PDB file of C-alpha atoms in Angstrom:
ATOM      1  CA  UNK A  30       8.538  51.384 101.624  1.00  0.00           C
ATOM      2  CA  UNK A  31       7.686  47.714 101.129  1.00  0.00           C
ATOM      3  CA  UNK A  32       6.772  45.769 104.245  1.00  0.00           C
ATOM      4  CA  UNK A  33       7.940  42.170 104.127  1.00  0.00           C
ATOM      5  CA  UNK A  34       8.077  39.430 106.724  1.00  0.00           C
ATOM      6  CA  UNK A  35      11.663  38.227 106.906  1.00  0.00           C
ATOM      7  CA  UNK A  36      12.355  34.598 107.688  1.00  0.00           C
ATOM      8  CA  UNK A  37      14.287  34.171 110.938  1.00  0.00           C
ATOM      9  CA  UNK A  38      17.179  31.747 110.421  1.00  0.00           C
ATOM     10  CA  UNK A  39      19.280  32.264 113.565  1.00  0.00           C
ATOM     11  CA  UNK A  40      18.738  33.889 116.959  1.00  0.00           C
ATOM     12  CA  UNK A  41      20.665  34.317 120.238  1.00  0.00           C
ATOM     13  CA  UNK A  42      23.576  36.120 118.592  1.00  0.00           C
ATOM     14  CA  UNK A  43      25.288  39.116 120.195  1.00  0.00           C
ATOM     15  CA  UNK A  44      25.972  41.494 117.300  1.00  0.00           C
ATOM     16  CA  UNK A  45      26.261  39.883 113.844  1.00  0.00           C
ATOM     17  CA  UNK A  46      28.084  41.922 111.199  1.00  0.00           C
ATOM     18  CA  UNK A  47      30.321  41.682 108.128  1.00  0.00           C
ATOM     19  CA  UNK A  48      28.217  39.112 106.277  1.00  0.00           C
ATOM     20  CA  UNK A  49      29.649  37.409 103.177  1.00  0.00           C
ATOM     21  CA  UNK A  50      28.302  34.526 101.082  1.00  0.00           C
ATOM     22  CA  UNK A  51      31.083  32.065 100.224  1.00  0.00           C
ATOM     23  CA  UNK A  52      31.137  28.403  99.213  1.00  0.00           C
ATOM     24  CA  UNK A  53      27.382  27.886  99.694  1.00  0.00           C
ATOM     25  CA  UNK A  54      27.326  29.348 103.206  1.00  0.00           C
ATOM     26  CA  UNK A  55      26.876  32.627 105.034  1.00  0.00           C
ATOM     27  CA  UNK A  56      29.971  33.754 106.916  1.00  0.00           C
ATOM     28  CA  UNK A  57      29.684  36.553 109.463  1.00  0.00           C
ATOM     29  CA  UNK A  58      31.345  38.065 112.528  1.00  0.00           C
ATOM     30  CA  UNK A  59      29.609  38.065 115.887  1.00  0.00           C
ATOM     31  CA  UNK A  60      31.547  41.171 116.813  1.00  0.00           C
ATOM     32  CA  UNK A  61      31.010  41.484 120.557  1.00  0.00           C
ATOM     33  CA  UNK A  62      31.269  37.713 121.037  1.00  0.00           C
ATOM     34  CA  UNK A  63      34.736  37.769 119.377  1.00  0.00           C
ATOM     35  CA  UNK A  64      33.992  34.943 116.922  1.00  0.00           C
ATOM     36  CA  UNK A  65      33.571  34.349 113.201  1.00  0.00           C
ATOM     37  CA  UNK A  66      30.745  31.962 112.320  1.00  0.00           C
ATOM     38  CA  UNK A  67      29.694  30.019 109.229  1.00  0.00           C
ATOM     39  CA  UNK A  68      26.045  29.128 108.603  1.00  0.00           C
ATOM     40  CA  UNK A  69      24.837  26.601 106.041  1.00  0.00           C
ATOM     41  CA  UNK A  70      21.141  27.451 105.455  1.00  0.00           C
ATOM     42  CA  UNK A  71      20.452  24.255 103.527  1.00  0.00           C
ATOM     43  CA  UNK A  72      21.655  22.047 106.387  1.00  0.00           C
ATOM     44  CA  UNK A  73      20.654  24.443 109.172  1.00  0.00           C
ATOM     45  CA  UNK A  74      24.181  24.090 110.518  1.00  0.00           C
ATOM     46  CA  UNK A  75      26.123  26.795 112.392  1.00  0.00           C
ATOM     47  CA  UNK A  76      29.886  26.347 112.836  1.00  0.00           C
ATOM     48  CA  UNK A  77      32.442  28.371 114.737  1.00  0.00           C
ATOM     49  CA  UNK A  78      35.242  29.273 112.330  1.00  0.00           C
ATOM     50  CA  UNK A  79      37.650  31.218 114.526  1.00  0.00           C
ATOM     51  CA  UNK A  80      37.949  33.155 117.766  1.00  0.00           C
ATOM     52  CA  UNK A  81      39.163  36.679 117.088  1.00  0.00           C
ATOM     53  CA  UNK A  82      39.809  38.660 120.298  1.00  0.00           C
ATOM     54  CA  UNK A  83      39.185  42.381 120.083  1.00  0.00           C
ATOM     55  CA  UNK A  84      36.167  42.457 117.816  1.00  0.00           C
ATOM     56  CA  UNK A  85      36.156  40.758 114.413  1.00  0.00           C
ATOM     57  CA  UNK A  86      34.323  42.777 111.783  1.00  0.00           C
ATOM     58  CA  UNK A  87      34.903  42.779 108.031  1.00  0.00           C
ATOM     59  CA  UNK A  88      35.403  39.494 106.196  1.00  0.00           C
ATOM     60  CA  UNK A  89      36.800  38.571 102.803  1.00  0.00           C
ATOM     61  CA  UNK A  90      38.498  35.729 100.970  1.00  0.00           C
ATOM     62  CA  UNK A  91      41.797  35.503  99.147  1.00  0.00           C
ATOM     63  CA  UNK A  92      41.751  33.934  95.663  1.00  0.00           C
ATOM     64  CA  UNK A  93      42.928  30.631  97.181  1.00  0.00           C
ATOM     65  CA  UNK A  94      39.934  30.643  99.561  1.00  0.00           C
ATOM     66  CA  UNK A  95      41.671  31.580 102.804  1.00  0.00           C
ATOM     67  CA  UNK A  96      39.652  33.838 105.085  1.00  0.00           C
ATOM     68  CA  UNK A  97      40.699  37.384 105.958  1.00  0.00           C
ATOM     69  CA  UNK A  98      39.087  39.125 108.937  1.00  0.00           C
ATOM     70  CA  UNK A  99      39.632  42.546 110.453  1.00  0.00           C
ATOM     71  CA  UNK A 100      40.487  42.483 114.161  1.00  0.00           C
ATOM     72  CA  UNK A 101      39.025  45.830 115.082  1.00  0.00           C
ATOM     73  CA  UNK A 102      40.631  46.849 118.343  1.00  0.00           C
ATOM     74  CA  UNK A 103      44.231  45.892 117.548  1.00  0.00           C
ATOM     75  CA  UNK A 104      43.904  47.225 113.989  1.00  0.00           C
ATOM     76  CA  UNK A 105      45.187  44.160 112.207  1.00  0.00           C
ATOM     77  CA  UNK A 106      43.893  42.016 109.382  1.00  0.00           C
ATOM     78  CA  UNK A 107      44.146  38.331 110.314  1.00  0.00           C
ATOM     79  CA  UNK A 108      44.424  35.385 107.926  1.00  0.00           C
ATOM     80  CA  UNK A 109      43.048  31.936 108.679  1.00  0.00           C
ATOM     81  CA  UNK A 110      45.479  29.292 107.491  1.00  0.00           C
ATOM     82  CA  UNK A 111      44.379  25.873 106.317  1.00  0.00           C
ATOM     83  CA  UNK A 112      45.729  24.281 109.487  1.00  0.00           C
ATOM     84  CA  UNK A 113      43.432  26.505 111.597  1.00  0.00           C
ATOM     85  CA  UNK A 114      46.066  29.015 112.715  1.00  0.00           C
ATOM     86  CA  UNK A 115      44.960  32.654 112.745  1.00  0.00           C
ATOM     87  CA  UNK A 116      47.970  34.777 111.788  1.00  0.00           C
ATOM     88  CA  UNK A 117      48.564  38.491 111.231  1.00  0.00           C
ATOM     89  CA  UNK A 118      48.191  39.256 107.535  1.00  0.00           C
ATOM     90  CA  UNK A 119      48.756  43.011 107.927  1.00  0.00           C
ATOM     91  CA  UNK A 120      49.189  45.555 110.716  1.00  0.00           C
ATOM     92  CA  UNK A 121      47.277  48.796 110.080  1.00  0.00           C
ATOM     93  CA  UNK A 122      47.965  50.466 113.420  1.00  0.00           C
ATOM     94  CA  UNK A 123      50.118  53.178 111.812  1.00  0.00           C
ATOM     95  CA  UNK A 124      47.486  54.036 109.163  1.00  0.00           C
ATOM     96  CA  UNK A 125      44.139  53.505 110.918  1.00  0.00           C
ATOM     97  CA  UNK A 126      43.272  56.185 113.462  1.00  0.00           C
ATOM     98  CA  UNK A 127      40.715  54.014 115.294  1.00  0.00           C
ATOM     99  CA  UNK A 128      39.159  50.545 115.300  1.00  0.00           C
ATOM    100  CA  UNK A 129      38.996  48.704 111.984  1.00  0.00           C
ATOM    101  CA  UNK A 130      35.578  48.194 110.488  1.00  0.00           C
ATOM    102  CA  UNK A 131      34.352  46.587 107.283  1.00  0.00           C
ATOM    103  CA  UNK A 132      36.451  45.191 104.444  1.00  0.00           C
ATOM    104  CA  UNK A 133      36.140  43.924 100.887  1.00  0.00           C
ATOM    105  CA  UNK A 134      38.633  41.675  99.094  1.00  0.00           C
ATOM    106  CA  UNK A 135      38.814  41.875  95.313  1.00  0.00           C
ATOM    107  CA  UNK A 136      39.656  39.181  92.774  1.00  0.00           C
ATOM    108  CA  UNK A 137      43.368  40.022  92.988  1.00  0.00           C
ATOM    109  CA  UNK A 138      43.429  39.431  96.743  1.00  0.00           C
ATOM    110  CA  UNK A 139      43.657  43.128  97.597  1.00  0.00           C
ATOM    111  CA  UNK A 140      41.773  43.996 100.782  1.00  0.00           C
ATOM    112  CA  UNK A 141      40.143  47.395 101.199  1.00  0.00           C
ATOM    113  CA  UNK A 142      39.740  48.271 104.881  1.00  0.00           C
ATOM    114  CA  UNK A 143      37.909  51.131 106.621  1.00  0.00           C
ATOM    115  CA  UNK A 144      38.060  52.384 110.191  1.00  0.00           C
ATOM    116  CA  UNK A 145      35.894  54.473 112.498  1.00  0.00           C
ATOM    117  CA  UNK A 146      38.194  57.495 112.599  1.00  0.00           C
ATOM    118  CA  UNK A 147      37.669  58.017 116.334  1.00  0.00           C
ATOM    119  CA  UNK A 148      35.413  57.008 119.217  1.00  0.00           C
ATOM    120  CA  UNK A 149      32.879  59.810 118.774  1.00  0.00           C
ATOM    121  CA  UNK A 150      29.185  59.258 118.154  1.00  0.00           C
ATOM    122  CA  UNK A 151      26.524  61.432 116.506  1.00  0.00           C
ATOM    123  CA  UNK A 152      25.761  64.276 116.720  1.00  0.00           C
ATOM    124  CA  UNK A 153      29.500  64.957 117.154  1.00  0.00           C
ATOM    125  CA  UNK A 154      31.266  65.061 113.778  1.00  0.00           C
ATOM    126  CA  UNK A 155      33.596  62.132 113.071  1.00  0.00           C
ATOM    127  CA  UNK A 156      37.315  62.424 112.521  1.00  0.00           C
ATOM    128  CA  UNK A 157      38.083  61.933 108.818  1.00  0.00           C
ATOM    129  CA  UNK A 158      40.032  58.704 108.366  1.00  0.00           C
ATOM    130  CA  UNK A 159      41.990  56.671 105.841  1.00  0.00           C
ATOM    131  CA  UNK A 160      40.762  53.859 103.671  1.00  0.00           C
ATOM    132  CA  UNK A 161      43.647  51.375 103.499  1.00  0.00           C
ATOM    133  CA  UNK A 162      44.585  48.905 100.777  1.00  0.00           C
ATOM    134  CA  UNK A 163      46.270  45.694 101.893  1.00  0.00           C
ATOM    135  CA  UNK A 164      48.026  43.878  99.061  1.00  0.00           C
ATOM    136  CA  UNK A 165      48.199  40.060  99.006  1.00  0.00           C
ATOM    137  CA  UNK A 166      51.688  40.110 100.528  1.00  0.00           C
ATOM    138  CA  UNK A 167      50.453  42.202 103.483  1.00  0.00           C
ATOM    139  CA  UNK A 168      51.847  45.531 102.253  1.00  0.00           C
ATOM    140  CA  UNK A 169      49.654  48.449 103.394  1.00  0.00           C
ATOM    141  CA  UNK A 170      48.942  51.678 101.511  1.00  0.00           C
ATOM    142  CA  UNK A 171      46.597  54.593 102.115  1.00  0.00           C
ATOM    143  CA  UNK A 172      44.111  54.202  99.277  1.00  0.00           C
ATOM    144  CA  UNK A 173      41.975  57.266 100.083  1.00  0.00           C
ATOM    145  CA  UNK A 174      41.787  59.856 102.836  1.00  0.00           C
ATOM    146  CA  UNK A 175      39.089  61.974 104.435  1.00  0.00           C
ATOM    147  CA  UNK A 176      36.575  59.131 104.731  1.00  0.00           C
ATOM    148  CA  UNK A 177      33.717  59.909 107.105  1.00  0.00           C
ATOM    149  CA  UNK A 178      33.298  56.559 108.888  1.00  0.00           C
ATOM    150  CA  UNK A 179      33.928  54.153 106.010  1.00  0.00           C
ATOM    151  CA  UNK A 180      31.564  51.253 106.549  1.00  0.00           C
ATOM    152  CA  UNK A 181      30.223  48.701 104.037  1.00  0.00           C
ATOM    153  CA  UNK A 182      32.537  48.119 101.063  1.00  0.00           C
ATOM    154  CA  UNK A 183      31.928  46.254  97.791  1.00  0.00           C
ATOM    155  CA  UNK A 184      33.631  45.797  94.421  1.00  0.00           C
ATOM    156  CA  UNK A 185      31.731  45.645  91.133  1.00  0.00           C
ATOM    157  CA  UNK A 186      31.638  42.425  89.113  1.00  0.00           C
ATOM    158  CA  UNK A 187      34.300  43.601  86.659  1.00  0.00           C
ATOM    159  CA  UNK A 188      36.647  44.537  89.496  1.00  0.00           C
ATOM    160  CA  UNK A 189      36.841  48.100  88.221  1.00  0.00           C
ATOM    161  CA  UNK A 190      34.887  50.068  90.832  1.00  0.00           C
ATOM    162  CA  UNK A 191      35.042  50.217  94.622  1.00  0.00           C
ATOM    163  CA  UNK A 192      31.937  51.455  96.472  1.00  0.00           C
ATOM    164  CA  UNK A 193      32.080  52.549 100.112  1.00  0.00           C
ATOM    165  CA  UNK A 194      29.309  53.580 102.507  1.00  0.00           C
ATOM    166  CA  UNK A 195      30.268  56.741 104.381  1.00  0.00           C
ATOM    167  CA  UNK A 196      27.944  56.387 107.346  1.00  0.00           C
ATOM    168  CA  UNK A 197      28.579  59.716 109.007  1.00  0.00           C
ATOM    169  CA  UNK A 198      28.875  62.076 106.093  1.00  0.00           C
ATOM    170  CA  UNK A 199      26.065  64.627 106.000  1.00  0.00           C
ATOM    171  CA  UNK A 200      23.985  63.314 104.380  1.00  0.00           C
ATOM    172  CA  UNK A 201      24.992  59.650 104.367  1.00  0.00           C
ATOM    173  CA  UNK A 202      26.318  58.569 100.996  1.00  0.00           C
ATOM    174  CA  UNK A 203      27.842  55.888  98.819  1.00  0.00           C
ATOM    175  CA  UNK A 204      31.210  56.954  97.440  1.00  0.00           C
ATOM    176  CA  UNK A 205      32.652  55.265  94.338  1.00  0.00           C
ATOM    177  CA  UNK A 206      36.226  55.012  93.077  1.00  0.00           C
ATOM    178  CA  UNK A 207      37.725  53.643  89.877  1.00  0.00           C
ATOM    179  CA  UNK A 208      40.312  50.935  90.609  1.00  0.00           C
ATOM    180  CA  UNK A 209      43.364  51.122  88.338  1.00  0.00           C
ATOM    181  CA  UNK A 210      45.310  47.979  87.419  1.00  0.00           C
ATOM    182  CA  UNK A 211      47.925  48.621  90.117  1.00  0.00           C
ATOM    183  CA  UNK A 212      45.262  49.078  92.821  1.00  0.00           C
ATOM    184  CA  UNK A 213      45.360  52.875  92.855  1.00  0.00           C
ATOM    185  CA  UNK A 214      41.978  54.516  93.444  1.00  0.00           C
ATOM    186  CA  UNK A 215      40.992  57.430  91.241  1.00  0.00           C
ATOM    187  CA  UNK A 216      37.932  59.394  90.083  1.00  0.00           C
ATOM    188  CA  UNK A 217      36.392  59.728  93.540  1.00  0.00           C
ATOM    189  CA  UNK A 218      32.706  60.516  93.178  1.00  0.00           C
ATOM    190  CA  UNK A 219      29.384  60.360  95.006  1.00  0.00           C
ATOM    191  CA  UNK A 220      27.228  57.535  93.707  1.00  0.00           C
ATOM    192  CA  UNK A 221      24.209  58.163  95.950  1.00  0.00           C
ATOM    193  CA  UNK A 222      23.143  60.424  98.821  1.00  0.00           C
ATOM    194  CA  UNK A 223      20.413  59.424 101.246  1.00  0.00           C
ATOM    195  CA  UNK A 224      17.676  61.016 103.315  1.00  0.00           C
ATOM    196  CA  UNK A 225      18.798  62.264 106.769  1.00  0.00           C
ATOM    197  CA  UNK A 226      17.274  59.216 108.468  1.00  0.00           C
ATOM    198  CA  UNK A 227      19.549  56.841 106.535  1.00  0.00           C
ATOM    199  CA  UNK A 228      23.011  56.124 107.956  1.00  0.00           C
ATOM    200  CA  UNK A 229      24.284  53.562 105.422  1.00  0.00           C
ATOM    201  CA  UNK A 230      26.016  50.586 107.026  1.00  0.00           C
ATOM    202  CA  UNK A 231      26.743  47.182 105.446  1.00  0.00           C
ATOM    203  CA  UNK A 232      26.601  46.662 101.683  1.00  0.00           C
ATOM    204  CA  UNK A 233      26.213  43.766  99.269  1.00  0.00           C
ATOM    205  CA  UNK A 234      26.351  43.888  95.499  1.00  0.00           C
ATOM    206  CA  UNK A 235      24.302  41.987  92.930  1.00  0.00           C
ATOM    207  CA  UNK A 236      25.478  40.536  89.627  1.00  0.00           C
ATOM    208  CA  UNK A 237      24.033  43.587  87.836  1.00  0.00           C
ATOM    209  CA  UNK A 238      26.043  45.900  90.166  1.00  0.00           C
ATOM    210  CA  UNK A 239      22.989  47.098  92.062  1.00  0.00           C
ATOM    211  CA  UNK A 240      23.922  47.650  95.717  1.00  0.00           C
ATOM    212  CA  UNK A 241      21.796  46.680  98.702  1.00  0.00           C
ATOM    213  CA  UNK A 242      22.336  48.945 101.714  1.00  0.00           C
ATOM    214  CA  UNK A 243      21.593  48.221 105.371  1.00  0.00           C
ATOM    215  CA  UNK A 244      20.154  51.220 107.213  1.00  0.00           C
ATOM    216  CA  UNK A 245      19.833  50.271 110.894  1.00  0.00           C
ATOM    217  CA  UNK A 246      18.454  53.517 112.272  1.00  0.00           C
ATOM    218  CA  UNK A 247      15.689  53.931 109.699  1.00  0.00           C
ATOM    219  CA  UNK A 248      14.902  50.207 109.896  1.00  0.00           C
ATOM    220  CA  UNK A 249      15.173  49.313 106.234  1.00  0.00           C
ATOM    221  CA  UNK A 250      17.314  47.912 103.474  1.00  0.00           C
ATOM    222  CA  UNK A 251      17.573  49.873 100.244  1.00  0.00           C
ATOM    223  CA  UNK A 252      18.473  48.917  96.687  1.00  0.00           C
ATOM    224  CA  UNK A 253      20.596  51.419  94.768  1.00  0.00           C
ATOM    225  CA  UNK A 254      20.877  50.846  91.029  1.00  0.00           C
ATOM    226  CA  UNK A 255      24.201  51.280  89.174  1.00  0.00           C
ATOM    227  CA  UNK A 256      23.226  54.844  88.293  1.00  0.00           C
ATOM    228  CA  UNK A 257      22.786  55.799  91.963  1.00  0.00           C
ATOM    229  CA  UNK A 258      18.979  55.822  92.182  1.00  0.00           C
ATOM    230  CA  UNK A 259      17.197  54.228  95.149  1.00  0.00           C
ATOM    231  CA  UNK A 260      14.741  51.826  93.524  1.00  0.00           C
ATOM    232  CA  UNK A 261      13.517  49.693  96.426  1.00  0.00           C
ATOM    233  CA  UNK A 262      13.118  50.027 100.191  1.00  0.00           C
ATOM    234  CA  UNK A 263      12.146  47.112 102.423  1.00  0.00           C
ATOM    235  CA  UNK A 264      11.283  47.516 106.086  1.00  0.00           C
ATOM    236  CA  UNK A 265      13.558  45.345 108.280  1.00  0.00           C
ATOM    237  CA  UNK A 266      14.229  45.696 112.022  1.00  0.00           C
ATOM    238  CA  UNK A 267      17.716  47.030 112.857  1.00  0.00           C
ATOM    239  CA  UNK A 268      19.708  45.773 109.825  1.00  0.00           C
ATOM    240  CA  UNK A 269      23.473  46.282 110.155  1.00  0.00           C
ATOM    241  CA  UNK A 270      24.810  44.082 107.356  1.00  0.00           C
ATOM    242  CA  UNK A 271      23.498  42.344 104.255  1.00  0.00           C
ATOM    243  CA  UNK A 272      24.704  39.620 101.892  1.00  0.00           C
ATOM    244  CA  UNK A 273      23.237  38.222  98.701  1.00  0.00           C
ATOM    245  CA  UNK A 274      23.513  34.455  98.434  1.00  0.00           C
ATOM    246  CA  UNK A 275      21.603  31.229  98.198  1.00  0.00           C
ATOM    247  CA  UNK A 276      21.488  28.812  95.298  1.00  0.00           C
ATOM    248  CA  UNK A 277      20.810  31.479  92.687  1.00  0.00           C
ATOM    249  CA  UNK A 278      22.227  34.454  94.527  1.00  0.00           C
ATOM    250  CA  UNK A 279      18.757  35.893  95.066  1.00  0.00           C
ATOM    251  CA  UNK A 280      18.393  35.483  98.846  1.00  0.00           C
ATOM    252  CA  UNK A 281      19.126  38.606 100.846  1.00  0.00           C
ATOM    253  CA  UNK A 282      20.564  37.688 104.236  1.00  0.00           C
ATOM    254  CA  UNK A 283      20.355  40.382 106.903  1.00  0.00           C
ATOM    255  CA  UNK A 284      22.319  40.735 110.144  1.00  0.00           C
ATOM    256  CA  UNK A 285      20.012  42.352 112.707  1.00  0.00           C
ATOM    257  CA  UNK A 286      20.357  43.317 116.368  1.00  0.00           C
ATOM    258  CA  UNK A 287      18.442  45.542 118.763  1.00  0.00           C
ATOM    259  CA  UNK A 288      21.643  46.992 120.259  1.00  0.00           C
ATOM    260  CA  UNK A 289      25.067  47.829 118.846  1.00  0.00           C
ATOM    261  CA  UNK A 290      26.627  48.934 122.147  1.00  0.00           C
ATOM    262  CA  UNK A 291      28.880  46.091 123.437  1.00  0.00           C
ATOM    263  CA  UNK A 292      27.527  45.718 126.981  1.00  0.00           C
ATOM    264  CA  UNK A 293      23.875  46.006 125.988  1.00  0.00           C
ATOM    265  CA  UNK A 294      24.373  43.640 123.067  1.00  0.00           C
ATOM    266  CA  UNK A 295      26.031  40.980 125.232  1.00  0.00           C
ATOM    267  CA  UNK A 296      23.230  41.180 127.775  1.00  0.00           C
ATOM    268  CA  UNK A 297      20.329  41.210 125.326  1.00  0.00           C
ATOM    269  CA  UNK A 298      21.679  38.674 122.811  1.00  0.00           C
ATOM    270  CA  UNK A 299      19.086  39.973 120.366  1.00  0.00           C
ATOM    271  CA  UNK A 300      21.187  39.337 117.262  1.00  0.00           C
ATOM    272  CA  UNK A 301      19.509  37.491 114.401  1.00  0.00           C
ATOM    273  CA  UNK A 302      20.151  36.332 110.875  1.00  0.00           C
ATOM    274  CA  UNK A 303      17.139  37.024 108.658  1.00  0.00           C
ATOM    275  CA  UNK A 304      16.389  36.109 105.060  1.00  0.00           C
ATOM    276  CA  UNK A 305      14.424  38.091 102.510  1.00  0.00           C
ATOM    277  CA  UNK A 306      13.625  37.103  98.951  1.00  0.00           C
ATOM    278  CA  UNK A 307      13.144  40.425  97.189  1.00  0.00           C
TER     279      UNK A 307
END
């Protein structure tokens, strides 16, 4: 494992998650503070984008630039309109068995949304759950079943492959699917399995389709090449989400927090945004 000293960009957050780089800024959810934030590293400016009661999590952007955000507890995907209104884009309450989690939006505006399955915690086994596709018009479809705590989600540069972190499979793994032209997922396969200490969480994908993986409980971020091999491991305290960005797309932003439990996180306010330059 490589030991690096990450640069601290922001502190005093509750539980930052769902990081995405978009329009020269880092967007992320402060989940237990019920807000979505936008940070411009060049200007050092932090802006509040929207209040999202019930735990915002995954973020993504429609082709026209409008923000989508999962509202975890009420199991909806919200859309931020240009006039500042936050409206319901899709209701997943009939397809998601528990709180919504991470999300990726592809170049066609299709959102891929995971959920926890149930409220259990390790060592209890999770309830297998659906991965849901939300089409641009808000139509919802079960894209894949039997997901074991679908977490970080990314789409390859050509739009042809969806990669999902299954945090609570044994062992933790990255699962890949081929995306057909109509949005159907096929050819389900395991891209990578991890050591028992790694519970893969947030993901970000590079231009060469290498995937960076946040592993909060082993205290590291890992690089997985397109063939599924772990090529790099960098020690980072409590990383829950990652996003590649910056001027050349080479900065690795990390969402870190000492506690994920809501009450502890709100009391400690240990959440940070870190930057690595691997």
